[in-house]
mmCIF file of C-alpha atoms in Angstrom:
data_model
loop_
_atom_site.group_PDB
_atom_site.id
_atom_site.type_symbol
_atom_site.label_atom_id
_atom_site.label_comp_id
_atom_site.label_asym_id
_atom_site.label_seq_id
_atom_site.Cartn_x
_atom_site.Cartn_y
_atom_site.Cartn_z
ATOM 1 C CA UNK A 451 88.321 96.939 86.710
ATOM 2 C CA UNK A 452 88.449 100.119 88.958
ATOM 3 C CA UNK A 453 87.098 103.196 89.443
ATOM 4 C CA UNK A 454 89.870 106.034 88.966
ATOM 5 C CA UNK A 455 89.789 108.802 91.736
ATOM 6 C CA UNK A 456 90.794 112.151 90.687
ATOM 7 C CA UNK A 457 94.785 111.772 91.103
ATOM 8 C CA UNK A 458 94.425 108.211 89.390
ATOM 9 C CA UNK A 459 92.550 110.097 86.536
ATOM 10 C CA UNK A 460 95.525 112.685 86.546
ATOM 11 C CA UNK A 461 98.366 110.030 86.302
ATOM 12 C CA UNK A 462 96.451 107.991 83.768
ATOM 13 C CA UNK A 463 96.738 111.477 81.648
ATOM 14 C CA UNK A 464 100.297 111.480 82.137
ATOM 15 C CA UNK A 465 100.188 108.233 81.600
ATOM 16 C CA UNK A 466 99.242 108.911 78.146
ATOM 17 C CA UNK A 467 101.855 111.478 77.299
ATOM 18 C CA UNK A 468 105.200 109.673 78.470
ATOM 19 C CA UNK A 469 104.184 106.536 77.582
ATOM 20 C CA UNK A 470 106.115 106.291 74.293
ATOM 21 C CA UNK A 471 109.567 108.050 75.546
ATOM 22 C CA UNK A 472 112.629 105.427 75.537
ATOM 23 C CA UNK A 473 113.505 106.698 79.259
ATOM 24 C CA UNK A 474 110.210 106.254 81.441
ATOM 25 C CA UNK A 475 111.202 108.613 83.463
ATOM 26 C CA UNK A 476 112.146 111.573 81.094
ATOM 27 C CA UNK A 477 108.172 112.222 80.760
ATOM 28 C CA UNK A 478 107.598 112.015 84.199
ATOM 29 C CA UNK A 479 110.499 113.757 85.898
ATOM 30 C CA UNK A 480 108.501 117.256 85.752
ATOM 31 C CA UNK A 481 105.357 116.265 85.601
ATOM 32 C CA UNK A 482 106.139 114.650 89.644
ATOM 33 C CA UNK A 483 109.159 116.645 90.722
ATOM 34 C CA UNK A 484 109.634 120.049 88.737
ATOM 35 C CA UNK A 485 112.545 119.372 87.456
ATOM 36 C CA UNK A 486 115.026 116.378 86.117
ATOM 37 C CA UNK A 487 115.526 113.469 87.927
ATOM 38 C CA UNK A 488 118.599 113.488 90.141
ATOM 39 C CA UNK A 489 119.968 112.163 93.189
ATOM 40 C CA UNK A 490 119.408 114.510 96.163
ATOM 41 C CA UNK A 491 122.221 117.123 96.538
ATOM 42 C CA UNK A 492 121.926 117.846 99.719
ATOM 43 C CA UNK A 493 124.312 116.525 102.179
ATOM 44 C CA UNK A 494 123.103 113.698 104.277
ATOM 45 C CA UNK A 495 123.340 115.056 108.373
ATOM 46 C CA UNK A 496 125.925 113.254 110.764
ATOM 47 C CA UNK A 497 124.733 110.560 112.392
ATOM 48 C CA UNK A 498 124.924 112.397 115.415
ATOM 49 C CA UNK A 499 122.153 113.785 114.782
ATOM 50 C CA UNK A 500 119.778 111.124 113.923
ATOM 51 C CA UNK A 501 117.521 110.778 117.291
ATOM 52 C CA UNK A 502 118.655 106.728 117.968
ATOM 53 C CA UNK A 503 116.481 104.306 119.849
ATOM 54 C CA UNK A 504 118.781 103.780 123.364
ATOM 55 C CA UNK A 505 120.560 100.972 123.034
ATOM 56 C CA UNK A 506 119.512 97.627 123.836
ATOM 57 C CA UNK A 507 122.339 95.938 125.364
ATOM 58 C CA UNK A 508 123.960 98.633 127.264
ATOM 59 C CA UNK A 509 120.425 98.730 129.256
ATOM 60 C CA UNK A 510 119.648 102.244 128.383
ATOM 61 C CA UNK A 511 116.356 101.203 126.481
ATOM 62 C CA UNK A 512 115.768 99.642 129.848
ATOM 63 C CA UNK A 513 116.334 102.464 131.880
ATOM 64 C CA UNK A 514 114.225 105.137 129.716
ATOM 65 C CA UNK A 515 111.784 103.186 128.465
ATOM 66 C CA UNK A 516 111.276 100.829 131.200
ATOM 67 C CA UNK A 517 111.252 96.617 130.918
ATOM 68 C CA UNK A 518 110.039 94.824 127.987
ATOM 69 C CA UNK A 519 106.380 94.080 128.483
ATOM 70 C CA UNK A 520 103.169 92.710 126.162
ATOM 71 C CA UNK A 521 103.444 92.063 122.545
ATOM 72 C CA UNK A 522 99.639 91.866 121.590
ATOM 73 C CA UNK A 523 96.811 93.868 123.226
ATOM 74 C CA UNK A 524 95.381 90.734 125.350
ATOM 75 C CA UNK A 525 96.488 87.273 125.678
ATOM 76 C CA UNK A 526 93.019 85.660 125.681
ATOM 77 C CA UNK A 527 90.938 88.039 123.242
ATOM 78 C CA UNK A 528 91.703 88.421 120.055
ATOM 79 C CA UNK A 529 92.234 91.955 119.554
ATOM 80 C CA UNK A 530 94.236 93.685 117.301
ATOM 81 C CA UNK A 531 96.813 96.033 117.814
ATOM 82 C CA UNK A 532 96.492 99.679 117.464
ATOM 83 C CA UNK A 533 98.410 101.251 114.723
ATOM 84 C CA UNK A 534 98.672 104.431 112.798
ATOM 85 C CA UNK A 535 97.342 104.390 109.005
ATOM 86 C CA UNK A 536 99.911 104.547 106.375
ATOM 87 C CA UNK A 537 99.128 105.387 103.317
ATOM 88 C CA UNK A 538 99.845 103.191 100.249
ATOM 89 C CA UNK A 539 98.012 105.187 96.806
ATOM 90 C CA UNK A 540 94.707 104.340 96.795
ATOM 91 C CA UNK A 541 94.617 101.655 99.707
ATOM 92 C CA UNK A 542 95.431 102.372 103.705
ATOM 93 C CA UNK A 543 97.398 99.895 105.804
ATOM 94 C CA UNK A 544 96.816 99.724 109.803
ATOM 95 C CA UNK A 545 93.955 98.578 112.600
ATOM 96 C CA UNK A 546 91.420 100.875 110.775
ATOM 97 C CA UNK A 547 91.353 99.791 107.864
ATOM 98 C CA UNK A 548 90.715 96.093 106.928
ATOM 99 C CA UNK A 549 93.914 93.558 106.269
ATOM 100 C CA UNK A 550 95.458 94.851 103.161
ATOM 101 C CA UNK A 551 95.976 91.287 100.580
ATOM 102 C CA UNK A 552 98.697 91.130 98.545
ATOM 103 C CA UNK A 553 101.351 89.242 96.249
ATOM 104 C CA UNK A 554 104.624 89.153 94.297
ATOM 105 C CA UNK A 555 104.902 88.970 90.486
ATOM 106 C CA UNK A 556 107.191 86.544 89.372
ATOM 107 C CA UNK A 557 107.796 87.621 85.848
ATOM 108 C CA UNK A 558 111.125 89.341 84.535
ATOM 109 C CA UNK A 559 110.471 93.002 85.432
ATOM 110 C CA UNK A 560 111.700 94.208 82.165
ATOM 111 C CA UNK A 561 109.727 92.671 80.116
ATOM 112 C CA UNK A 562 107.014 95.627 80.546
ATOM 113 C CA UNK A 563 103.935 93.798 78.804
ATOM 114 C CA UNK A 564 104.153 90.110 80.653
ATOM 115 C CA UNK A 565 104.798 92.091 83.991
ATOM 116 C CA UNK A 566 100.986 94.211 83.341
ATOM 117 C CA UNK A 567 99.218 91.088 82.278
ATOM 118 C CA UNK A 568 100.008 89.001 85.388
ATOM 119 C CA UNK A 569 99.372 92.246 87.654
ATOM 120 C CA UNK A 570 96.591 92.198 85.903
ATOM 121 C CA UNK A 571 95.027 88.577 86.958
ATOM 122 C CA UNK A 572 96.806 89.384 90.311
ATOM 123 C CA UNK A 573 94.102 92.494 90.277
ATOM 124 C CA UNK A 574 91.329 90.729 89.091
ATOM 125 C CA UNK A 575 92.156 87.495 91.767
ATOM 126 C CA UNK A 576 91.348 90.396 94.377
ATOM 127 C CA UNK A 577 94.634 90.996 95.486
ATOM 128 C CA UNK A 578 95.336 95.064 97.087
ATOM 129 C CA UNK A 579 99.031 95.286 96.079
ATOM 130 C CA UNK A 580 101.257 93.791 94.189
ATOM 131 C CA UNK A 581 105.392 93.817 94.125
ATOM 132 C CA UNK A 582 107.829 93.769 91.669
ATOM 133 C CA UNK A 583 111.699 92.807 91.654
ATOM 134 C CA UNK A 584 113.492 96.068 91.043
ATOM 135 C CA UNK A 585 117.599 94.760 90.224
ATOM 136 C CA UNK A 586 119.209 98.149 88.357
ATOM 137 C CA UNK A 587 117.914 101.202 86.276
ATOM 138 C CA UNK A 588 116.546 98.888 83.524
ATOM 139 C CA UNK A 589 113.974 97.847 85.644
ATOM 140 C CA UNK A 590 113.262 100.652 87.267
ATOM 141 C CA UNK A 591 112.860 102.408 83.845
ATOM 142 C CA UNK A 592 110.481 99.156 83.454
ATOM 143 C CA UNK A 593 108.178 100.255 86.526
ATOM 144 C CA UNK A 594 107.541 103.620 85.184
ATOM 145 C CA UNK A 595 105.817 101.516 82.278
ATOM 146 C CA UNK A 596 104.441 99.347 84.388
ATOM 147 C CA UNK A 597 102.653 101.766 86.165
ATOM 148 C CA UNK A 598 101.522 103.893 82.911
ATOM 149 C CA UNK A 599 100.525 100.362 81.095
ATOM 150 C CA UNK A 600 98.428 99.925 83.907
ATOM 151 C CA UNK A 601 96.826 102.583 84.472
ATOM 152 C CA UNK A 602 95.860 103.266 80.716
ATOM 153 C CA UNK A 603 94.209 99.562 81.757
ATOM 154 C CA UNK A 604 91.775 101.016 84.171
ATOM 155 C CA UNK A 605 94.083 99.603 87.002
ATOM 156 C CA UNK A 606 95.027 101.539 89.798
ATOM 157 C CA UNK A 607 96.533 98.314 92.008
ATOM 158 C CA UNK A 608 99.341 100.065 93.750
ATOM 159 C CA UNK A 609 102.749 98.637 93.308
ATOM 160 C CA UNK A 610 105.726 97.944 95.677
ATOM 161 C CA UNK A 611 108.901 98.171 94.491
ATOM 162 C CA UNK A 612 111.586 95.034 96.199
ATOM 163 C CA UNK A 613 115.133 97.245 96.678
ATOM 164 C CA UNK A 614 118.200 95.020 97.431
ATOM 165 C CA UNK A 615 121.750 96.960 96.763
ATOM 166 C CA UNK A 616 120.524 99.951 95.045
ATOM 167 C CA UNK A 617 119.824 103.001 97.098
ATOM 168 C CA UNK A 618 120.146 105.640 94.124
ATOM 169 C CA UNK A 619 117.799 102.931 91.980
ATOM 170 C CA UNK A 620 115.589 103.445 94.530
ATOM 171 C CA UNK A 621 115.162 106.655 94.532
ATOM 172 C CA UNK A 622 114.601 106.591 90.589
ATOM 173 C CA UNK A 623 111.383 104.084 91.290
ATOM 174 C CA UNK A 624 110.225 106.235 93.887
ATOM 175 C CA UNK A 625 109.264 108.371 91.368
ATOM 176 C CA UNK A 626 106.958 106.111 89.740
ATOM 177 C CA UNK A 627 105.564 103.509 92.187
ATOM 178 C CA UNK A 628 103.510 104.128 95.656
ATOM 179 C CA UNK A 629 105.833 101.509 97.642
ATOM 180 C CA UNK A 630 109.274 101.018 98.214
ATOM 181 C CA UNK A 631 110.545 98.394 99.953
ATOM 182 C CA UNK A 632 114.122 98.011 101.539
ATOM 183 C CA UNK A 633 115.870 95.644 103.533
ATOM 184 C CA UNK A 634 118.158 96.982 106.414
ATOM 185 C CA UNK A 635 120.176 94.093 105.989
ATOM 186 C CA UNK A 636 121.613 94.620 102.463
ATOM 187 C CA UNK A 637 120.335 98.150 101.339
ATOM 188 C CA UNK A 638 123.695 99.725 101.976
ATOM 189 C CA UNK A 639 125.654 96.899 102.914
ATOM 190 C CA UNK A 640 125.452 93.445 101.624
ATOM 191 C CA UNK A 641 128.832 91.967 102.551
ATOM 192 C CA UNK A 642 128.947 88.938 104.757
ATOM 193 C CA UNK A 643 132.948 88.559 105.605
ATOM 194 C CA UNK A 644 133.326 88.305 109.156
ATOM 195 C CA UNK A 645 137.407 88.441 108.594
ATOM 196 C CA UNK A 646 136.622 92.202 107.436
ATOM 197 C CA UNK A 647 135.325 93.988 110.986
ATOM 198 C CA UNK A 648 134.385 92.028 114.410
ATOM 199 C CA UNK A 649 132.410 94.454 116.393
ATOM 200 C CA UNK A 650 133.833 93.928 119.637
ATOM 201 C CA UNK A 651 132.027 96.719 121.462
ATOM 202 C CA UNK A 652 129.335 98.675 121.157
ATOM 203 C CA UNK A 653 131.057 102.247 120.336
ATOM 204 C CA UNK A 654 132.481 100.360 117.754
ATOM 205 C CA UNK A 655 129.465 98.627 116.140
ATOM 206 C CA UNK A 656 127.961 102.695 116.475
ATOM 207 C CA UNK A 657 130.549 103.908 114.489
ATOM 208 C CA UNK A 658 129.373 102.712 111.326
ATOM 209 C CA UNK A 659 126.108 103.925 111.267
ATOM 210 C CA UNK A 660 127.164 106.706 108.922
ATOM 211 C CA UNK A 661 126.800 105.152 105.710
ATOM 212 C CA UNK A 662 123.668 103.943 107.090
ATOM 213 C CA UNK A 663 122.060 107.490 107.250
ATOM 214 C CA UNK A 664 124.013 108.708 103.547
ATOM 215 C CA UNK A 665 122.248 105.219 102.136
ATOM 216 C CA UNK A 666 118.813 106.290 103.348
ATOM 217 C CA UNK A 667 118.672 109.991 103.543
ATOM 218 C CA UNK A 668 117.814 111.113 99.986
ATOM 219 C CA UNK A 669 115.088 108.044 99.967
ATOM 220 C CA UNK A 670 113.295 109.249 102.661
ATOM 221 C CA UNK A 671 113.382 113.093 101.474
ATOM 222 C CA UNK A 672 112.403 111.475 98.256
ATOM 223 C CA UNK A 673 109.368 109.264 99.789
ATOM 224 C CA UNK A 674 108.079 112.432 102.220
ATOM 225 C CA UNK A 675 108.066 115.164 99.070
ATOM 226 C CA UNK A 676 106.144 112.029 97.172
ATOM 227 C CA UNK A 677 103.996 110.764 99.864
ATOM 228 C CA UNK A 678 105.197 107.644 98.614
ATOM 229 C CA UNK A 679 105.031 104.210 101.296
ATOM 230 C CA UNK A 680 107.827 102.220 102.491
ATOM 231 C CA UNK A 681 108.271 98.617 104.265
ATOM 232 C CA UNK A 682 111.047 98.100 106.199
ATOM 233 C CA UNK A 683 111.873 94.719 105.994
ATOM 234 C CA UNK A 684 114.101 92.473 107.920
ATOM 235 C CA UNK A 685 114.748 89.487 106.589
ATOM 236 C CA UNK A 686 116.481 86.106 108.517
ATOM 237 C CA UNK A 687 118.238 84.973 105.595
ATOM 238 C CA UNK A 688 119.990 88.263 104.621
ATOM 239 C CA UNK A 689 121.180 90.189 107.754
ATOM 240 C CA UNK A 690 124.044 92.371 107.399
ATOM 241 C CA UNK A 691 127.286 91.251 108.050
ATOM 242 C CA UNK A 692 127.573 94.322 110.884
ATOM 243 C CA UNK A 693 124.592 92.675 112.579
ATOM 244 C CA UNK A 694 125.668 89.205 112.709
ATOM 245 C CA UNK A 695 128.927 89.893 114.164
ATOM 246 C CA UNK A 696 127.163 91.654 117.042
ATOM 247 C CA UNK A 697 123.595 90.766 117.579
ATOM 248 C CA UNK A 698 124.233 86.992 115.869
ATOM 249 C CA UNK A 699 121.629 85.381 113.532
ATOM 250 C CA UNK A 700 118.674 86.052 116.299
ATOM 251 C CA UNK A 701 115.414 87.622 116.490
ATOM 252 C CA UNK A 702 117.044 90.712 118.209
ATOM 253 C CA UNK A 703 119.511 91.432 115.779
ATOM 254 C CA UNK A 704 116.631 91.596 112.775
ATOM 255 C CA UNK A 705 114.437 93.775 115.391
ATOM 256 C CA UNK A 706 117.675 95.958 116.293
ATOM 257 C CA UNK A 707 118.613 96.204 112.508
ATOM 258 C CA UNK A 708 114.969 97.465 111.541
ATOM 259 C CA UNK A 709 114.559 99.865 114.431
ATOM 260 C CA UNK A 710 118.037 101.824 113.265
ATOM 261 C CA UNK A 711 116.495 102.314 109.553
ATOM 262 C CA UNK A 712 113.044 103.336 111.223
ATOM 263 C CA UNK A 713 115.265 106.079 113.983
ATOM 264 C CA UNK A 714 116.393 107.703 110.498
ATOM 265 C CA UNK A 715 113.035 107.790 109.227
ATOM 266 C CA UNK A 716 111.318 109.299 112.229
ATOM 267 C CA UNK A 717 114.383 111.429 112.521
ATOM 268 C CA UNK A 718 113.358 113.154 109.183
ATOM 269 C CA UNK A 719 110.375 112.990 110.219
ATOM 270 C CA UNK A 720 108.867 110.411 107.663
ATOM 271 C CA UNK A 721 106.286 108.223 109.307
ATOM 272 C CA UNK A 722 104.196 106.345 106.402
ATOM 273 C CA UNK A 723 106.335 103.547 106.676
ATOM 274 C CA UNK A 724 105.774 99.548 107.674
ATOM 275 C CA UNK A 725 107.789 96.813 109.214
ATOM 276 C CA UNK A 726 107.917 93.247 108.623
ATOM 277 C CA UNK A 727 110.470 90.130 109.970
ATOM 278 C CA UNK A 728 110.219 87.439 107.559
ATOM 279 C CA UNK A 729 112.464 84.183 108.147
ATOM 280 C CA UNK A 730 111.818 80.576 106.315
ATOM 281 C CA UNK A 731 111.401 78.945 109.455
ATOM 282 C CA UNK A 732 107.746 80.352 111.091
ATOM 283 C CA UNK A 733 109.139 79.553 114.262
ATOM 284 C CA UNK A 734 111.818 82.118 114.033
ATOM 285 C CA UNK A 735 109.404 84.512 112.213
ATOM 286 C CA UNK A 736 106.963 84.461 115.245
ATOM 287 C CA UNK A 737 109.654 85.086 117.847
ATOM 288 C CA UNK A 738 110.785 88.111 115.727
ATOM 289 C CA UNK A 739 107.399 89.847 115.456
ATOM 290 C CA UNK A 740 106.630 89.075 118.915
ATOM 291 C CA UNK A 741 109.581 90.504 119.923
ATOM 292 C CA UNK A 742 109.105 93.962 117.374
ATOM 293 C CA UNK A 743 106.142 94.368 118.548
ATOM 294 C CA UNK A 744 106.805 94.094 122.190
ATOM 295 C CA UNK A 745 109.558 96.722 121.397
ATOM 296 C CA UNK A 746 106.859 99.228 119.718
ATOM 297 C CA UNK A 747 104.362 98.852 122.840
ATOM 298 C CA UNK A 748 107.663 99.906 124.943
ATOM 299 C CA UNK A 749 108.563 102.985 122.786
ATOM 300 C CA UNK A 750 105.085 103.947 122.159
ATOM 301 C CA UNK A 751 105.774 103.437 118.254
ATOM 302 C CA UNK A 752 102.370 102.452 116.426
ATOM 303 C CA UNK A 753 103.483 101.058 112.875
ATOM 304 C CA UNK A 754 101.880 98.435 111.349
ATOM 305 C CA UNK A 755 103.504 95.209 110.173
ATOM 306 C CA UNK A 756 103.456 93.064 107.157
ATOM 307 C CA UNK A 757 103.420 89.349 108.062
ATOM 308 C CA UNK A 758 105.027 86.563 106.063
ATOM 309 C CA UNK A 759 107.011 83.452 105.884
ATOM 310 C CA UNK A 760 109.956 83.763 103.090
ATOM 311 C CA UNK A 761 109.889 80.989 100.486
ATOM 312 C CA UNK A 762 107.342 78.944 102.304
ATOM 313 C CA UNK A 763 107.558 76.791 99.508
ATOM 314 C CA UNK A 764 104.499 75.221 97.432
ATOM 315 C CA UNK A 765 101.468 72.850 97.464
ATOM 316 C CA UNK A 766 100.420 71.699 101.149
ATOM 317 C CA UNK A 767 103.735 72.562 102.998
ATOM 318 C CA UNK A 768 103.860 76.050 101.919
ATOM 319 C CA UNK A 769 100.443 76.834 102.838
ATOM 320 C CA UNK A 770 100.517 75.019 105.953
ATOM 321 C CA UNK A 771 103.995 76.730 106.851
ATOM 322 C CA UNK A 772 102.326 79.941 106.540
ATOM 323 C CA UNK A 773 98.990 79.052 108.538
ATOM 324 C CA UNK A 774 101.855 78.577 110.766
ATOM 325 C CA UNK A 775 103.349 81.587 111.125
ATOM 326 C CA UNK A 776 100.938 83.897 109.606
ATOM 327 C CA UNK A 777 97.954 82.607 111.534
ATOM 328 C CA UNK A 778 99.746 82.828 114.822
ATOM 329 C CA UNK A 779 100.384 86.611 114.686
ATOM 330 C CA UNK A 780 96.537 87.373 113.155
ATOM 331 C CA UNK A 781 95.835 85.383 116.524
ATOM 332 C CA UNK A 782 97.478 87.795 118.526
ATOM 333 C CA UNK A 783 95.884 91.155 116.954
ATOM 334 C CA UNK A 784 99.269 91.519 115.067
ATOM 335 C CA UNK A 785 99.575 92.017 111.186
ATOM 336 C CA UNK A 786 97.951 94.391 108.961
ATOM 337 C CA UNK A 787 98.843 93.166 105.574
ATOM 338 C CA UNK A 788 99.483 89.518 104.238
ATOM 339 C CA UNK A 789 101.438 87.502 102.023
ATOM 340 C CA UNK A 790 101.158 84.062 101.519
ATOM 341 C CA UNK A 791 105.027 83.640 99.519
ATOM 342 C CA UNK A 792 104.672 80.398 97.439
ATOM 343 C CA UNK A 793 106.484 78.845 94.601
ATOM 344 C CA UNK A 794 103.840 79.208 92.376
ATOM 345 C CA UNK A 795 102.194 81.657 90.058
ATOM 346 C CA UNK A 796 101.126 84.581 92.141
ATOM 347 C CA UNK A 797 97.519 84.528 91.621
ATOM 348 C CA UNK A 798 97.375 80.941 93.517
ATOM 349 C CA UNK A 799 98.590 83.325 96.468
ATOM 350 C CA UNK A 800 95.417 84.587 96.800
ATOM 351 C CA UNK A 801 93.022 81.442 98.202
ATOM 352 C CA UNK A 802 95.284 81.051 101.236
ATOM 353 C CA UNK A 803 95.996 84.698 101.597
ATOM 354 C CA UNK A 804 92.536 85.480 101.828
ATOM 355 C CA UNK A 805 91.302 82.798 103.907
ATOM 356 C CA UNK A 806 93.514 83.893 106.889
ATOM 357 C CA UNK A 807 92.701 87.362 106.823
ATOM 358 C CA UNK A 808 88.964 86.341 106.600
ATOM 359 C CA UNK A 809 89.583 83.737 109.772
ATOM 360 C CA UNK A 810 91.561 86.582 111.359
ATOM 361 C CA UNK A 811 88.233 88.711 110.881
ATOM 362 C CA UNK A 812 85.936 86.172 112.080
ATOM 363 C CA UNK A 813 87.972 85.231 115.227
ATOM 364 C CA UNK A 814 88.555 89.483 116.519
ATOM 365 C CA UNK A 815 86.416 89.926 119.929
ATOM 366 C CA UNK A 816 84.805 92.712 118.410
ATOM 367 C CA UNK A 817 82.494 89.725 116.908
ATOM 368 C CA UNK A 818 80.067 88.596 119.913
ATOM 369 C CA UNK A 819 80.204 84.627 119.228
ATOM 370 C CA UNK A 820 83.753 84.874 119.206
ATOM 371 C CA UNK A 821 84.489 86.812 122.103
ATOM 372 C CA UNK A 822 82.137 84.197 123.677
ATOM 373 C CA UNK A 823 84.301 81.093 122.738
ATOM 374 C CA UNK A 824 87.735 83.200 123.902
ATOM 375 C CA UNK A 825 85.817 83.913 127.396
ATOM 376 C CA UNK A 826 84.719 80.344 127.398
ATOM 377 C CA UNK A 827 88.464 79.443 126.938
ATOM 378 C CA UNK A 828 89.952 81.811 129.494
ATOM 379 C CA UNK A 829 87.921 81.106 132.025
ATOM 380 C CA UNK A 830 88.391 76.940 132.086
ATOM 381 C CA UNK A 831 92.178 77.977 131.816
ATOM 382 C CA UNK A 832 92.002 80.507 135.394
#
């Protein structure tokens, strides 16, 4: 059980009012917004005008930014990264603030009452943040009583909505939840038919960054006038069909693909936002945060990431698949938020979750017996 803040103790009123209606958000709409709910009117800008990152394989990045260089603060102390705070409802994410612990619920997202009970034990496991799957406008309809079920609990667990396909879903759950996450590689586009398009230059592969910007622009709006959080997140197993026929399933093309969704976000100005590059193979998932975060330390960008291995699977493989991955980044001062994905309930998440972002704690240089061990280390290796 938690102890409400006075904006918690405001939506928990609300809470209280709407919680009845047949459309969730109905009651909330202008309570939140001032008026109805509606997709934003106003026209998305060119993507001219959208302030892009220099490209990458023309060498431009190169010649502005200068050559790739470090992706963690030192090799042989463990040190984490510097990052901005973003702000997530009641909990922060970022190097300030301590590594944020969370999980997915696995129920269906509809079914209002099973969803709040297993956030619920998620809550009371210890877990900071929980998602949910949000498919259409049922579900999203669903959060809204999510949310107000919870709260009327005594829970104020923030919750991340998981967007696939659905921009103008999204921004219907951005009115209720404190997260939103979207994934660059099937948010506006999900095809995969390389007999459609080959991008065979990079003018052309530019072109289509249009529907890119009309796909995101209202969300963001939406997410700045809400101070609501979003993750940007890349995943292996679902790039876009655009970025496979030109960056190929690689590291780069996941980084590349997340760093256009974060130019339109810093673009409107909108900087509470996260990244993360999850793949099922920790291998591939290293390279690809490595290789972000390298990228960030050249364009002076200070986000902080999410770490996790997709379907890592369950028992001892997906736990040690994650130490894997997971563990190697907190080793390198990188990650500011966990999740340990298993095929299992959710609130068995939480032992392995927890242990790594205690290790990760115990092993930072800022702790005297461990910065003695990593000097010890170093100086047998020089």
């Amino acid at each position: 059980m938690v102890k409400f803040t006075s904006q918690v103790a405001s939506a928990v009123a609300l809470a209280g009012l709407f919680y009845n209606g047949v459309d969730a958000f109905a009651g909330l709409k202008p309570k939140l917004s001032g008026s109805a709910l509606h997709m934003s009117t106003a026209e998305a800008p060119s993507a001219s005008d959208v302030l892009w990152t220099p490209s990458w394989k023309s060498g431009d990045r190169e010649k502005e930014f200068g050559s790739l260089g470090k992706y963690c603060e030192d090799l042989h102390l463990v040190t984490r990264r510097k990052t901005r705070t973003v702000r997530c409802g009641p909990i922060n994410f970022g190097s300030e603030h301590p590594i944020v612990r969370q999980t997915m619920a696995t129920t269906d997202t509809a079914d209002v009452d099973a969803t709040i009970e297993q956030v619920m034990r998620c809550a009371d496991e210890g877990f900071d943040l929980v998602r949910i799957t949000v498919q259409g406008r049922r579900e999203a309809n669903a959060a809204m009583k999510i949310r107000e079920g919870l709260f009327k609990k005594g829970y104020d667990i923030p919750l991340c909505a998981d967007m696939h396909f659905q921009p103008k879903v999204a921004l219907m759950v951005a009115e209720a939840l404190e997260k939103i996450r979207i994934n660059p590689g099937n948010f506006a586009d999900g095809r995969k038919d390389f007999a459609e398009k080959v991008y065979e230059t990079e003018a052309d592969y530019f072109k289509e960054r249009q529907y890119l910007v009309e796909a995101m622009y209202p969300l963001v709006e939406k997410c700045k006038e809400l101070d609501r959080c979003m993750r940007i997140g890349t995943n292996h197993g679902s790039l876009s069909s655009r970025v496979l026929s030109f960056y190929g399933d690689t590291p780069r093309g996941m980084v590349e693909s997340a760093i256009e969704f974060a130019d339109i976000c810093r673009s409107q100005d909108f900087h509470n936002f996260v990244f993360s590059m999850k793949a099922s193979n920790p291998l591939v998932m290293v390279q690809s945060y490595r290789l972000l975060a390298a990228e960030m330390y050249r364009l002076g960008w200070d986000y902080p990431l999410h770490l996790g291995v997709t379907e890592a699977g369950e028992g001892e493989d997906g736990r040690m698949k994650s130490a894997i991955g997971i563990g190697t980044l907190l080793a390198d001062g990188l990650g500011d938020t966990v999740r340990v994905s298993l095929t299992e309930d959710p609130e068995y998440e939480y032992a392995p979750c927890n242990r790594l972002a205690e290790i990760a704690q115990s092993r930072l240089a800022t702790n005297p017996e461990a910065k003695k061990r990593q000097e010890a280390v170093n100086s047998i290796l020089s």
